[in-house]
Amino acid sequence: MSAELPAERLYRVPLAVLLGGSLLAAIRVPGLGIGLSNLLIAGAGLTLLWLYHADLGQHQHRLLPPVLAGLAVWLWSFVSALAGPMPEIGLRSTVKGAFYALALAGGLALFAAPARVSGALRIVLGFLLV
């Protein structure tokens, strides 16, 4: 068995970090005052995006609706934060939303190629079952 994973299986580690990191919100990063989950989710999303960015261009017609929907939700949260009674708290949540946008972009890159969908879904479903 080869020690090197084929390119179509490299997603396993960042996907596991993204899913597992989502459980670590209570752990704070010293000096930054943010949850470790925010950094792990953003880092894993960026890693997936870096690994599979070429697939985004090939499948942009399918990926445009979720990108536009994510952008619309993020913009709405920004406008709502400014108009709300506590804009500083709302803006902090909007910044957190930008971290999750990186996870969305990475997830879209991961699921853009049909060859990876089955394996990635098994990992996600296994995580949800545990």
Coordinates of C-alpha atoms in Angstrom, one line a residue:
M1 CA 0.0 0.0 0.0
S2 CA 1.4 3.4 -1.0
A3 CA 2.0 6.0 1.7
E4 CA 0.9 8.7 -0.6
L5 CA -2.7 9.5 -1.2
P6 CA -3.9 10.0 -4.7
A7 CA -5.1 13.5 -5.5
E8 CA -8.7 12.5 -5.4
R9 CA -8.3 11.4 -1.7
L10 CA -6.3 14.3 -0.3
Y11 CA -9.5 15.8 1.0
R12 CA -9.8 13.4 3.9
V13 CA -7.6 15.3 6.3
P14 CA -8.9 18.8 5.8
L15 CA -12.5 17.5 5.8
A16 CA -11.9 15.7 9.1
V17 CA -10.3 18.9 10.5
L18 CA -13.2 21.0 9.3
L19 CA -15.8 18.6 10.9
G20 CA -13.8 17.9 14.1
G21 CA -12.9 21.6 14.5
S22 CA -16.5 22.6 14.5
L23 CA -16.8 20.9 17.9
L24 CA -14.1 23.1 19.5
A25 CA -15.9 26.4 19.8
A26 CA -15.4 26.5 23.6
I27 CA -11.6 26.5 23.3
R28 CA -10.3 30.0 22.8
V29 CA -7.2 31.0 21.0
P30 CA -5.0 32.9 23.5
G31 CA -4.6 36.6 22.6
L32 CA -7.1 36.5 19.8
G33 CA -10.3 35.9 21.8
I34 CA -11.8 33.7 19.1
G35 CA -12.7 30.1 19.2
L36 CA -10.3 27.5 17.9
S37 CA -13.2 26.2 15.7
N38 CA -13.1 29.4 13.7
L39 CA -9.5 29.0 12.8
L40 CA -9.8 25.3 12.1
I41 CA -12.9 25.7 9.9
A42 CA -11.3 28.6 7.9
G43 CA -8.0 26.7 7.5
A44 CA -9.6 23.5 6.4
G45 CA -11.8 25.4 3.9
L46 CA -8.8 27.2 2.5
T47 CA -6.9 23.9 2.2
L48 CA -9.8 22.3 0.3
L49 CA -10.0 25.4 -1.9
W50 CA -6.3 25.2 -2.6
L51 CA -6.4 21.5 -3.4
Y52 CA -9.3 21.6 -5.7
H53 CA -9.6 25.1 -7.0
A54 CA -9.3 24.0 -10.6
D55 CA -12.6 22.1 -10.3
L56 CA -14.4 25.3 -9.5
G57 CA -13.9 26.8 -12.9
Q58 CA -14.9 23.6 -14.7
H59 CA -18.2 23.4 -12.8
Q60 CA -19.0 27.1 -12.3
H61 CA -22.5 26.9 -13.9
R62 CA -23.5 24.4 -11.1
L63 CA -21.8 26.3 -8.3
L64 CA -23.0 29.8 -9.0
P65 CA -26.4 29.4 -7.2
P66 CA -24.9 28.3 -3.8
V67 CA -22.2 31.0 -4.1
L68 CA -24.8 33.7 -4.7
A69 CA -27.0 32.4 -1.9
G70 CA -24.1 32.3 0.6
L71 CA -23.1 35.8 -0.5
A72 CA -26.7 37.1 -0.1
V73 CA -27.0 35.6 3.4
W74 CA -23.7 37.1 4.4
L75 CA -24.6 40.6 3.0
W76 CA -28.0 40.4 4.7
S77 CA -26.3 39.6 8.1
F78 CA -24.0 42.6 7.5
V79 CA -26.9 45.0 6.9
S80 CA -28.9 43.5 9.8
A81 CA -25.9 44.0 12.1
L82 CA -25.6 47.6 11.2
A83 CA -29.3 48.2 11.6
G84 CA -29.7 46.2 14.8
P85 CA -29.6 47.5 18.4
M86 CA -26.1 46.2 19.1
P87 CA -24.1 46.6 15.8
E88 CA -20.8 45.7 17.4
I89 CA -22.1 42.2 18.3
G90 CA -23.7 41.8 14.9
L91 CA -20.6 42.8 13.1
R92 CA -18.6 40.3 15.1
S93 CA -21.0 37.6 13.9
T94 CA -20.7 38.9 10.3
V95 CA -16.9 38.5 10.5
K96 CA -17.4 34.9 11.8
G97 CA -19.6 34.4 8.8
A98 CA -16.7 35.2 6.6
F99 CA -14.8 32.4 8.2
Y100 CA -17.6 30.0 7.3
A101 CA -17.7 31.4 3.8
L102 CA -14.2 29.9 3.4
A103 CA -15.6 26.6 4.5
L104 CA -18.4 27.0 1.9
A105 CA -15.9 27.7 -0.9
G106 CA -13.7 24.7 0.2
G107 CA -16.8 22.5 0.3
L108 CA -17.9 23.6 -3.1
A109 CA -14.5 22.9 -4.5
L110 CA -14.5 19.4 -2.8
F111 CA -17.9 18.5 -4.1
A112 CA -17.4 20.0 -7.6
A113 CA -16.0 16.8 -9.0
P114 CA -18.3 13.8 -8.9
A115 CA -15.4 11.4 -8.3
R116 CA -15.0 12.8 -4.7
V117 CA -18.7 13.1 -3.7
S118 CA -19.2 9.5 -2.5
G119 CA -16.1 9.3 -0.3
A120 CA -16.6 12.7 1.2
L121 CA -20.3 12.1 1.9
R122 CA -19.3 8.8 3.7
I123 CA -16.9 10.9 5.9
V124 CA -19.6 13.5 6.7
L125 CA -22.3 10.9 7.4
G126 CA -19.9 9.0 9.6
F127 CA -19.1 12.1 11.6
L128 CA -22.8 12.9 12.0
L129 CA -23.5 9.4 13.2
V130 CA -20.7 9.5 15.8

